[in-house]
């Protein structure tokens, strides 16, 4: 039946055919056949038919797990067969399917091709369609205008910087922000110290200001941040101008520069270049015949302004997004722009409010939290499936949280389930991933910018070992800042200089004179944190405890007194320390873990994934574990007050990845406010019952040294660097 119906799909035939019922539109006949085909493959036509029938300007509001990729794929297939992309309508201009991340564009193409195959239409090619990101397309347009991003030998070479997590990029931005703070007297009065939080806050304000091109900029929720930075609104344009000039000295461009330059080329600023600008705008306007934009909630005002000529001139535009999943505010995204598109272009608008991923017991509590955000598209989120399991547990120690996470992973794997462990930033899930690497030695995937344990972020904690092994004066300033977060940075510098002259070469600054040096520092500077540590160390009794005993005590102290931003770092190092008895074994375990991380970063097909909500967005797993759902992580301690609602959206994205079960793990004293909004009972953790761990081949008979030797031997034979075990 469907084969005969499909024979006419996409064929260049007259628009009207005769039937017993009179003249019938051939388009409607093809649409009927196509809808029958779609229904026969199990798709829900009640929700999808109006969307599939859409023409011209179309906008979809699709909640998490609502099947937006399916909807886009079915729209694309229809347009390819007998709609705007059919042979009789297709012109010579560009048909562009785009989104904001490269991985997203690739995944969208794969989803479309899978849908075509499922419909029995795999013969329909997508090779004539441009699948790319917004930025890659605009980067190519700038190259056409003569911009040089490839030849480093030429003076006009520009580096395009797309990640502030990169070490070199971070160094450049630190230099630039430092100069801005000094020139404009920003930051805390009387202080020369610039925290990473304040640097990040300034960059966020600058980016949002530059992307606010269609409305009057106000600090809004960033008002308190601006006051802390001593940044009045009338000074901001000068700060931004200096920021741009400083970047030019390094020949660098970022995402905002890219969009700004494309916009500049389309707007005539002088009579002299008006002809050139008109020519460029005409080229840009006439380049596209079809535009499908995924993740539209991630647009900024600047991007919207650049795309607007395309929206106006392009006969077929399909936008899909979810303002509840707008999580790229640091790049200037504005969730309100989907409603602006609705106002400006009067598209056919369709909600996709039914989640086919999250069962009701998982989705309903999450909906309570996200509903507290303003400026959102109000639609009633509901689940297609009943049931599901949602639970939350509290922990006093990070190590206990990591052990519980390990049990949950074991349970999922024993049931043959896929499992993802998510946290707000790349490092936050490290205690769990490290423990999994050491105790289970199983394969896993990492999605995100994950670095090994030799990075400065970790080293500032494990450098405490120097205090238990020797004088500890090499990194004394940093060590004191870790042990005593209530010590001012400028005091730490002066104190380090005094101690270099005060402590004799043959004495250990940590435990000499019954911890007298630490006691002196605590009393001299009124440091409650350090005084508490001295009392604890003295309670261990006479004599000098072992190096690892002292190291673990220091880590326990830092976990309690340390800054929230360092919690996952300390937890990771503490997890390593718990598994070894000597300092040499500690460093050996780091090498082992670093090798595991290197393997995981190359990608894989393991059932276990560690990721951030940014890295796992658009994906799903049977079991979803939110690791360290605590205040300081959700919302992130380095986030600003201007991004609180976005932090809630990030929490929403993280929570809506689970198909069967979602588990929130939080610290007892610092529970996430978003978890509280969900009104989920928070329970204490007890080991899972019925886990047949005795049947799991965990290779516990191998010592860490033996594991390392085995791994090196396998690598020498050309084997994969990761072990392979029978369980997974």
PDB file of N, CA, C and O in Angstrom, residues 701-728:
ATOM      1  N   UNK A 701      41.769  -8.361  43.188  1.00  0.00           N
ATOM      2  CA  UNK A 701      42.984  -9.066  43.554  1.00  0.00           C
ATOM      3  C   UNK A 701      44.235  -8.361  43.065  1.00  0.00           C
ATOM      4  O   UNK A 701      45.333  -8.657  43.509  1.00  0.00           O
ATOM      5  N   UNK A 702      44.063  -7.424  42.151  1.00  0.00           N
ATOM      6  CA  UNK A 702      45.198  -6.695  41.622  1.00  0.00           C
ATOM      7  C   UNK A 702      45.496  -5.465  42.464  1.00  0.00           C
ATOM      8  O   UNK A 702      44.618  -4.653  42.725  1.00  0.00           O
ATOM      9  N   UNK A 703      46.712  -5.318  42.889  1.00  0.00           N
ATOM     10  CA  UNK A 703      47.116  -4.105  43.575  1.00  0.00           C
ATOM     11  C   UNK A 703      47.255  -2.983  42.555  1.00  0.00           C
ATOM     12  O   UNK A 703      47.286  -3.221  41.345  1.00  0.00           O
ATOM     13  N   UNK A 704      47.321  -1.753  43.028  1.00  0.00           N
ATOM     14  CA  UNK A 704      47.461  -0.621  42.137  1.00  0.00           C
ATOM     15  C   UNK A 704      48.730  -0.738  41.304  1.00  0.00           C
ATOM     16  O   UNK A 704      48.738  -0.479  40.105  1.00  0.00           O
ATOM     17  N   UNK A 705      49.837  -1.164  41.941  1.00  0.00           N
ATOM     18  CA  UNK A 705      51.097  -1.320  41.228  1.00  0.00           C
ATOM     19  C   UNK A 705      50.958  -2.352  40.118  1.00  0.00           C
ATOM     20  O   UNK A 705      51.427  -2.160  38.993  1.00  0.00           O
ATOM     21  N   UNK A 706      50.265  -3.475  40.428  1.00  0.00           N
ATOM     22  CA  UNK A 706      50.071  -4.525  39.421  1.00  0.00           C
ATOM     23  C   UNK A 706      49.201  -4.047  38.268  1.00  0.00           C
ATOM     24  O   UNK A 706      49.424  -4.397  37.113  1.00  0.00           O
ATOM     25  N   UNK A 707      48.197  -3.223  38.607  1.00  0.00           N
ATOM     26  CA  UNK A 707      47.339  -2.693  37.559  1.00  0.00           C
ATOM     27  C   UNK A 707      48.139  -1.814  36.593  1.00  0.00           C
ATOM     28  O   UNK A 707      47.974  -1.872  35.381  1.00  0.00           O
ATOM     29  N   UNK A 708      49.000  -0.950  37.185  1.00  0.00           N
ATOM     30  CA  UNK A 708      49.811  -0.071  36.362  1.00  0.00           C
ATOM     31  C   UNK A 708      50.753  -0.868  35.468  1.00  0.00           C
ATOM     32  O   UNK A 708      50.918  -0.570  34.287  1.00  0.00           O
ATOM     33  N   UNK A 709      51.375  -1.903  36.036  1.00  0.00           N
ATOM     34  CA  UNK A 709      52.279  -2.739  35.254  1.00  0.00           C
ATOM     35  C   UNK A 709      51.535  -3.451  34.131  1.00  0.00           C
ATOM     36  O   UNK A 709      52.028  -3.567  33.014  1.00  0.00           O
ATOM     37  N   UNK A 710      50.323  -3.950  34.457  1.00  0.00           N
ATOM     38  CA  UNK A 710      49.510  -4.611  33.441  1.00  0.00           C
ATOM     39  C   UNK A 710      49.127  -3.638  32.322  1.00  0.00           C
ATOM     40  O   UNK A 710      49.182  -3.973  31.138  1.00  0.00           O
ATOM     41  N   UNK A 711      48.747  -2.417  32.703  1.00  0.00           N
ATOM     42  CA  UNK A 711      48.367  -1.422  31.728  1.00  0.00           C
ATOM     43  C   UNK A 711      49.536  -1.082  30.806  1.00  0.00           C
ATOM     44  O   UNK A 711      49.376  -0.982  29.585  1.00  0.00           O
ATOM     45  N   UNK A 712      50.730  -0.863  31.376  1.00  0.00           N
ATOM     46  CA  UNK A 712      51.906  -0.548  30.572  1.00  0.00           C
ATOM     47  C   UNK A 712      52.244  -1.688  29.622  1.00  0.00           C
ATOM     48  O   UNK A 712      52.653  -1.468  28.485  1.00  0.00           O
ATOM     49  N   UNK A 713      52.091  -2.930  30.098  1.00  0.00           N
ATOM     50  CA  UNK A 713      52.365  -4.092  29.259  1.00  0.00           C
ATOM     51  C   UNK A 713      51.416  -4.151  28.072  1.00  0.00           C
ATOM     52  O   UNK A 713      51.815  -4.448  26.947  1.00  0.00           O
ATOM     53  N   UNK A 714      50.127  -3.861  28.326  1.00  0.00           N
ATOM     54  CA  UNK A 714      49.157  -3.860  27.248  1.00  0.00           C
ATOM     55  C   UNK A 714      49.450  -2.758  26.236  1.00  0.00           C
ATOM     56  O   UNK A 714      49.320  -2.947  25.025  1.00  0.00           O
ATOM     57  N   UNK A 715      49.830  -1.580  26.749  1.00  0.00           N
ATOM     58  CA  UNK A 715      50.167  -0.489  25.856  1.00  0.00           C
ATOM     59  C   UNK A 715      51.377  -0.838  24.998  1.00  0.00           C
ATOM     60  O   UNK A 715      51.439  -0.507  23.819  1.00  0.00           O
ATOM     61  N   UNK A 716      52.338  -1.529  25.586  1.00  0.00           N
ATOM     62  CA  UNK A 716      53.538  -1.926  24.852  1.00  0.00           C
ATOM     63  C   UNK A 716      53.218  -2.903  23.729  1.00  0.00           C
ATOM     64  O   UNK A 716      53.898  -2.957  22.710  1.00  0.00           O
ATOM     65  N   UNK A 717      52.172  -3.685  23.927  1.00  0.00           N
ATOM     66  CA  UNK A 717      51.753  -4.637  22.910  1.00  0.00           C
ATOM     67  C   UNK A 717      50.823  -4.019  21.871  1.00  0.00           C
ATOM     68  O   UNK A 717      50.327  -4.692  20.981  1.00  0.00           O
ATOM     69  N   UNK A 718      50.584  -2.699  22.045  1.00  0.00           N
ATOM     70  CA  UNK A 718      49.698  -2.027  21.101  1.00  0.00           C
ATOM     71  C   UNK A 718      48.241  -2.168  21.415  1.00  0.00           C
ATOM     72  O   UNK A 718      47.381  -1.836  20.590  1.00  0.00           O
ATOM     73  N   UNK A 719      47.955  -2.656  22.619  1.00  0.00           N
ATOM     74  CA  UNK A 719      46.563  -2.789  23.020  1.00  0.00           C
ATOM     75  C   UNK A 719      46.007  -1.446  23.441  1.00  0.00           C
ATOM     76  O   UNK A 719      46.734  -0.480  23.628  1.00  0.00           O
ATOM     77  N   UNK A 720      44.717  -1.402  23.618  1.00  0.00           N
ATOM     78  CA  UNK A 720      44.077  -0.184  24.105  1.00  0.00           C
ATOM     79  C   UNK A 720      44.570   0.117  25.499  1.00  0.00           C
ATOM     80  O   UNK A 720      44.880  -0.777  26.278  1.00  0.00           O
ATOM     81  N   UNK A 721      44.654   1.394  25.855  1.00  0.00           N
ATOM     82  CA  UNK A 721      45.185   1.786  27.157  1.00  0.00           C
ATOM     83  C   UNK A 721      44.230   1.462  28.283  1.00  0.00           C
ATOM     84  O   UNK A 721      44.627   1.372  29.423  1.00  0.00           O
ATOM     85  N   UNK A 722      42.952   1.259  27.984  1.00  0.00           N
ATOM     86  CA  UNK A 722      41.982   0.927  29.019  1.00  0.00           C
ATOM     87  C   UNK A 722      41.804  -0.569  29.136  1.00  0.00           C
ATOM     88  O   UNK A 722      41.882  -1.303  28.153  1.00  0.00           O
ATOM     89  N   UNK A 723      41.556  -1.037  30.327  1.00  0.00           N
ATOM     90  CA  UNK A 723      41.292  -2.444  30.532  1.00  0.00           C
ATOM     91  C   UNK A 723      39.938  -2.840  29.975  1.00  0.00           C
ATOM     92  O   UNK A 723      39.038  -2.015  29.822  1.00  0.00           O
ATOM     93  N   UNK A 724      39.784  -4.098  29.695  1.00  0.00           N
ATOM     94  CA  UNK A 724      38.506  -4.629  29.251  1.00  0.00           C
ATOM     95  C   UNK A 724      38.094  -5.747  30.190  1.00  0.00           C
ATOM     96  O   UNK A 724      38.826  -6.712  30.384  1.00  0.00           O
ATOM     97  N   UNK A 725      36.925  -5.638  30.766  1.00  0.00           N
ATOM     98  CA  UNK A 725      36.455  -6.613  31.723  1.00  0.00           C
ATOM     99  C   UNK A 725      35.149  -7.235  31.277  1.00  0.00           C
ATOM    100  O   UNK A 725      34.393  -6.675  30.490  1.00  0.00           O
ATOM    101  N   UNK A 726      34.864  -8.412  31.835  1.00  0.00           N
ATOM    102  CA  UNK A 726      33.721  -9.192  31.400  1.00  0.00           C
ATOM    103  C   UNK A 726      32.390  -8.517  31.687  1.00  0.00           C
ATOM    104  O   UNK A 726      31.416  -8.719  30.977  1.00  0.00           O
ATOM    105  N   UNK A 727      32.336  -7.704  32.751  1.00  0.00           N
ATOM    106  CA  UNK A 727      31.068  -7.115  33.152  1.00  0.00           C
ATOM    107  C   UNK A 727      30.527  -6.165  32.093  1.00  0.00           C
ATOM    108  O   UNK A 727      29.346  -6.173  31.791  1.00  0.00           O
ATOM    109  N   UNK A 728      31.390  -5.335  31.507  1.00  0.00           N
ATOM    110  CA  UNK A 728      30.931  -4.376  30.528  1.00  0.00           C
ATOM    111  C   UNK A 728      31.886  -4.348  29.379  1.00  0.00           C
ATOM    112  O   UNK A 728      32.523  -3.779  28.888  1.00  0.00           O
TER     113      UNK A 728
END
